[in-house]
Coordinates of C-alpha atoms and ligand atoms in Angstrom, one line a residue:
X19 CA 91.6 161.2 147.4
X20 CA 92.0 159.6 150.8
X21 CA 90.0 157.6 153.4
X22 CA 88.3 160.9 154.5
X23 CA 86.5 161.1 151.1
X24 CA 84.4 158.0 152.1
X25 CA 82.0 157.4 154.9
X26 CA 81.9 153.8 156.3
X27 CA 78.4 152.3 156.1
X28 CA 79.3 148.8 157.5
X29 CA 81.8 146.0 157.4
X30 CA 80.8 143.3 154.8
X31 CA 83.7 141.0 154.8
X32 CA 86.7 139.7 156.8
X33 CA 89.6 137.8 155.4
X34 CA 93.2 136.9 156.1
X35 CA 94.1 140.2 154.5
X36 CA 91.9 142.5 156.6
X37 CA 88.4 143.9 156.0
X38 CA 86.0 144.7 153.3
X39 CA 83.7 147.7 154.1
X40 CA 80.7 149.1 152.3
X41 CA 81.4 152.8 152.0
X42 CA 79.8 155.9 150.5
X43 CA 81.9 158.3 148.4
X44 CA 81.1 161.8 149.8
X45 CA 81.6 163.6 146.6
X46 CA 78.6 161.9 144.9
X47 CA 77.1 159.5 147.4
X48 CA 78.1 156.4 145.3
X49 CA 78.2 153.2 147.3
X50 CA 81.4 151.3 146.9
X51 CA 83.5 148.5 148.6
X52 CA 86.7 149.2 150.3
X53 CA 89.2 146.4 150.9
X54 CA 91.5 147.4 153.8
X55 CA 94.8 145.6 154.0
X56 CA 97.2 146.0 156.9
X57 CA 100.6 145.5 155.4
X58 CA 102.5 146.1 158.8
X59 CA 103.4 142.4 159.2
X60 CA 103.7 141.6 155.5
X61 CA 107.1 140.2 154.1
X62 CA 108.6 142.0 151.2
X63 CA 107.3 139.2 148.9
X64 CA 103.7 139.7 150.3
X65 CA 104.1 143.4 149.7
X66 CA 105.1 142.8 146.1
X67 CA 102.1 140.5 145.7
X68 CA 99.9 143.3 147.1
X69 CA 101.3 145.8 144.5
X70 CA 100.8 143.1 141.8
X71 CA 97.1 142.7 142.9
X72 CA 96.4 146.4 142.5
X73 CA 98.3 146.6 139.2
X74 CA 96.3 143.7 137.9
X75 CA 93.0 145.2 139.0
X76 CA 93.9 148.4 137.3
X77 CA 94.6 146.6 134.0
X78 CA 91.3 144.7 133.9
X79 CA 88.2 146.4 132.8
X80 CA 85.4 143.9 132.1
X81 CA 81.8 143.6 133.3
X82 CA 82.4 140.3 135.0
X83 CA 85.4 141.4 137.0
X84 CA 85.1 143.6 140.0
X85 CA 85.8 147.2 138.9
X86 CA 88.7 148.9 140.5
X87 CA 88.3 152.7 141.2
X88 CA 91.4 153.8 143.2
X89 CA 93.7 153.0 146.1
X90 CA 95.4 155.0 148.8
X91 CA 97.8 154.3 151.6
X92 CA 97.3 155.3 155.2
X93 CA 101.0 155.3 156.2
X94 CA 100.3 156.0 159.9
X95 CA 98.2 152.9 160.2
X96 CA 100.2 150.9 157.5
X97 CA 96.8 150.2 155.7
X98 CA 96.3 150.2 152.0
X99 CA 92.7 151.0 151.0
X100 CA 91.5 149.6 147.6
X101 CA 88.2 151.1 146.4
X102 CA 86.2 148.7 144.2
X103 CA 82.6 148.3 143.0
X104 CA 80.0 147.3 145.5
X105 CA 78.4 143.8 144.8
X106 CA 75.1 143.9 146.6
X107 CA 74.4 140.2 146.2
X108 CA 77.4 139.2 148.1
X109 CA 79.6 136.1 147.4
X110 CA 78.7 132.7 146.0
X111 CA 79.8 131.0 149.3
X112 CA 76.8 132.7 150.9
X113 CA 74.5 131.6 148.1
X114 CA 75.6 128.0 148.4
X115 CA 75.2 128.2 152.3
X116 CA 71.6 129.5 151.8
X117 CA 70.7 126.8 149.3
X118 CA 72.0 124.1 151.6
X119 CA 70.0 125.5 154.5
X120 CA 66.8 125.8 152.4
X121 CA 67.4 122.5 150.7
X122 CA 67.1 124.2 147.3
X123 CA 69.1 123.6 144.2
X124 CA 70.1 126.5 141.9
X125 CA 68.1 126.4 138.6
X126 CA 70.1 125.2 135.6
X127 CA 69.6 128.4 133.7
X128 CA 71.2 130.3 136.5
X129 CA 74.2 127.9 136.5
X130 CA 74.7 128.4 132.7
X131 CA 74.5 132.2 133.2
X132 CA 77.1 132.1 136.0
X133 CA 79.4 129.7 134.0
X134 CA 79.2 131.9 130.9
X135 CA 80.0 135.0 132.8
X136 CA 82.9 133.5 134.6
X137 CA 84.4 132.0 131.4
X138 CA 84.2 135.5 129.9
X139 CA 85.9 136.9 133.0
X140 CA 88.7 134.3 132.8
X141 CA 89.1 134.8 129.1
X142 CA 89.7 138.4 129.8
X143 CA 92.4 137.4 132.3
X144 CA 94.0 134.6 130.2
X145 CA 93.9 136.1 126.8
X146 CA 95.0 139.6 127.4
X147 CA 92.0 141.8 127.0
X148 CA 91.3 140.5 123.5
X149 CA 88.0 138.8 124.3
X150 CA 84.4 139.8 123.7
X151 CA 83.1 142.6 125.8
X152 CA 86.6 143.5 126.8
X153 CA 87.3 147.1 127.6
X154 CA 90.8 146.6 128.8
X155 CA 94.0 147.6 127.2
X156 CA 95.9 144.6 125.9
X157 CA 97.8 143.0 128.8
X158 CA 100.0 139.9 129.5
X159 CA 98.1 136.8 130.6
X160 CA 96.9 137.0 134.2
X161 CA 96.2 133.9 136.3
X162 CA 93.7 134.4 139.1
X163 CA 94.9 131.4 141.1
X164 CA 92.3 131.4 143.7
X165 CA 88.9 130.9 142.1
X166 CA 86.5 129.8 144.8
X167 CA 82.9 130.7 145.9
X168 CA 84.3 133.3 148.4
X169 CA 85.9 135.2 145.6
X170 CA 83.0 135.5 143.2
X171 CA 80.4 138.2 143.8
X172 CA 76.9 139.1 142.5
X173 CA 75.8 142.7 141.8
X174 CA 72.2 143.8 142.1
X175 CA 71.2 142.4 138.7
X176 CA 72.6 138.9 139.2
X177 CA 75.7 139.7 137.2
X178 CA 78.7 137.7 138.3
X179 CA 81.9 139.5 139.2
X180 CA 85.3 137.7 139.6
X181 CA 87.0 139.3 142.5
X182 CA 89.9 139.2 144.9
X183 CA 93.0 139.0 142.8
X184 CA 95.0 138.7 146.0
X185 CA 96.9 135.7 144.8
X186 CA 96.9 136.4 141.1
X187 CA 99.9 136.7 138.9
X188 CA 100.8 138.3 135.6
X189 CA 102.7 135.9 133.4
X190 CA 105.3 138.3 131.9
X191 CA 107.2 135.8 129.7
X192 CA 106.2 132.8 127.6
X193 CA 108.0 130.3 129.8
X194 CA 107.2 131.9 133.1
X195 CA 104.7 130.1 135.2
X196 CA 103.6 130.6 138.7
X197 CA 105.8 128.4 140.7
X198 CA 104.4 128.1 144.1
X199 CA 101.0 126.7 144.6
X200 CA 98.5 129.0 146.3
X201 CA 94.8 128.8 146.6
X202 CA 92.1 126.5 148.1
X203 CA 93.0 122.9 148.6
X204 CA 89.5 121.6 147.6
X205 CA 90.0 123.2 144.2
X206 CA 93.7 122.2 143.8
X207 CA 94.3 120.8 140.3
X208 CA 96.1 117.5 139.6
X209 CA 99.1 119.3 138.0
X210 CA 99.7 121.2 141.2
X211 CA 99.5 118.0 143.3
X212 CA 102.1 116.5 141.0
X213 CA 104.2 119.8 141.6
X214 CA 103.9 120.9 138.1
X215 CA 103.4 124.6 137.4
X216 CA 100.2 126.6 137.9
X217 CA 98.9 127.6 134.5
X218 CA 95.7 128.9 132.9
X219 CA 94.2 125.4 132.8
X220 CA 94.5 125.3 136.6
X221 CA 92.1 128.2 136.8
X222 CA 89.8 126.2 134.5
X223 CA 90.0 123.2 136.9
X224 CA 89.1 125.5 139.8
X225 CA 86.2 127.0 137.8
X226 CA 85.0 123.4 137.1
X227 CA 85.1 122.7 140.8
X228 CA 83.1 125.9 141.5
X229 CA 80.4 125.1 139.0
X230 CA 80.1 121.6 140.3
X231 CA 79.7 122.9 143.8
X232 CA 77.0 125.3 142.6
X233 CA 75.1 122.3 141.3
X234 CA 75.6 119.9 144.1
X235 CA 76.2 122.3 147.0
X236 CA 79.4 120.3 147.7
X237 CA 82.9 120.4 146.2
X238 CA 83.6 117.6 143.7
X239 CA 86.5 116.1 145.7
X240 CA 86.4 115.9 149.5
X241 CA 88.3 114.0 152.1
X242 CA 89.1 114.3 155.8
X243 CA 92.9 114.4 155.0
X244 CA 95.0 116.3 152.5
X245 CA 96.4 112.9 151.3
X246 CA 93.0 111.5 150.8
X247 CA 92.0 114.6 148.9
X248 CA 95.1 114.5 146.7
X249 CA 94.4 110.9 145.8
X250 CA 90.8 111.7 144.8
X251 CA 91.9 114.7 142.7
X252 CA 94.6 112.7 141.0
X253 CA 92.0 110.0 140.2
X254 CA 89.7 112.6 138.9
X255 CA 86.5 110.6 139.3
X256 CA 83.5 113.1 139.1
X257 CA 80.1 112.1 140.3
X258 CA 77.1 112.9 138.0
X259 CA 75.2 116.0 138.9
X260 CA 71.7 115.7 140.5
X261 CA 69.1 114.4 138.0
X262 CA 67.5 117.8 137.3
X263 CA 70.7 118.9 135.5
X264 CA 71.1 118.2 131.8
X265 CA 73.7 115.8 130.2
X266 CA 75.2 118.9 128.5
X267 CA 75.9 120.6 131.9
X268 CA 77.4 117.3 133.2
X269 CA 79.6 117.1 130.1
X270 CA 81.0 120.5 130.3
X271 CA 81.8 120.3 134.0
X272 CA 83.5 116.9 133.6
X273 CA 85.5 118.3 130.7
X274 CA 86.8 121.2 132.9
X275 CA 87.7 118.5 135.5
X276 CA 89.8 116.5 133.0
X277 CA 93.0 115.3 134.9
X278 CA 95.4 116.1 132.1
X279 CA 95.7 119.9 131.8
X280 CA 96.7 119.5 128.2
X281 CA 93.4 117.8 127.4
X282 CA 91.4 120.2 129.6
X283 CA 89.5 122.9 127.5
X284 CA 90.7 126.5 127.7
X285 CA 88.3 129.5 127.9
X286 CA 88.0 129.8 124.1
X287 CA 87.0 126.1 123.8
X288 CA 84.4 126.5 126.5
X289 CA 83.1 129.7 124.8
X290 CA 82.2 127.5 121.8
X291 CA 79.9 125.2 123.7
X292 CA 76.2 125.7 122.6
X293 CA 74.5 127.3 125.6
X294 CA 77.6 129.5 126.4
X295 CA 78.0 130.6 122.8
X296 CA 74.2 131.6 122.7
X297 CA 74.7 133.5 126.0
X298 CA 77.7 135.4 124.5
X299 CA 75.9 136.2 121.2
X300 CA 72.8 137.3 123.2
X301 CA 74.8 139.6 125.4
X302 CA 76.8 141.3 122.6
Ligands
5Z5_424 C1 78.0 139.5 154.1 N1 78.8 140.2 153.1 C2 78.2 140.3 151.9 O1 77.1 140.0 151.7 C3 79.0 141.0 150.9 C4 78.5 142.1 150.1 C5 77.2 142.6 150.0 N2 79.6 142.4 149.3 C6 80.7 141.7 149.5 C7 82.0 141.8 149.0 C8 82.4 142.7 148.0 C9 81.8 143.7 147.3 O2 80.6 144.1 147.5 N3 82.6 144.3 146.4 C10 83.8 143.7 146.4 C11 85.0 143.9 145.6 C12 86.1 143.2 145.8 C13 86.0 142.1 146.8 CL1 87.5 141.2 147.1 C14 85.0 141.9 147.6 C15 83.8 142.7 147.4 C16 80.4 140.8 150.6 C17 81.4 139.8 151.2

């Protein structure tokens, strides 16, 4: 297969990496998304990360992770094309933007549904394909490392899809951790500010920030300066959610924003929480 097997419908996203296009597969008319990455100016390390991203996507097969179909390289233009599932609902950053504009909060039931689906997606990554609704072959733990509203997508049925593993990493050995920090400063965890290692609980922190932002339409920690932001993250004081949200939702978000990553819950702890456990049982 090559890029001529697809017809471009429109450009749907732009990022540091390149473009995301909505395309139609000519063989059967299926609508898909094509991420186009120009590797011309990439360092060897960035090229290795790009190969890692594709290899990770190929390993993961889960209904809450964007599905990978194929990839091909256009050597003349030094562009790699990654074909993935199309998510008609776009990303959560746009949902948050629209809610702010319309001064509307997201209903609690939707928040629980998004949280449950993302915990299942992260469980798939962290626990090597052993989780519920996993269709992946067993694989080493995978850290996403850049969970944020721009990297979470919705399909036409309001199913949530964790996407863009552009900064993700396979942890090949027990003692291996991702060393350098990457990702979004707003969602940077305390352990990273203290120059510790990025680990699975750092993804949980970022997920807690994301769910908090879905409820309040603002990130939990904000400052005009990186220094001020780091101080607030280290302090870990989390405001209560708006009154229409339940104490149970407040509790689970605050638990995910526990400063000590050792005391912070992992995916399997969160999956035991009432409403999430019910969601999982109902879905099986
Ligand atoms: C304005 N753009 C959109 O609403 C939008 C839509 C309808 N889909 C997307 C993005 C993706 C999409 O539809 N499938 C994807 C697979 C992987 C990645 Cl990294 C991104 C996507 C976007 C950004």
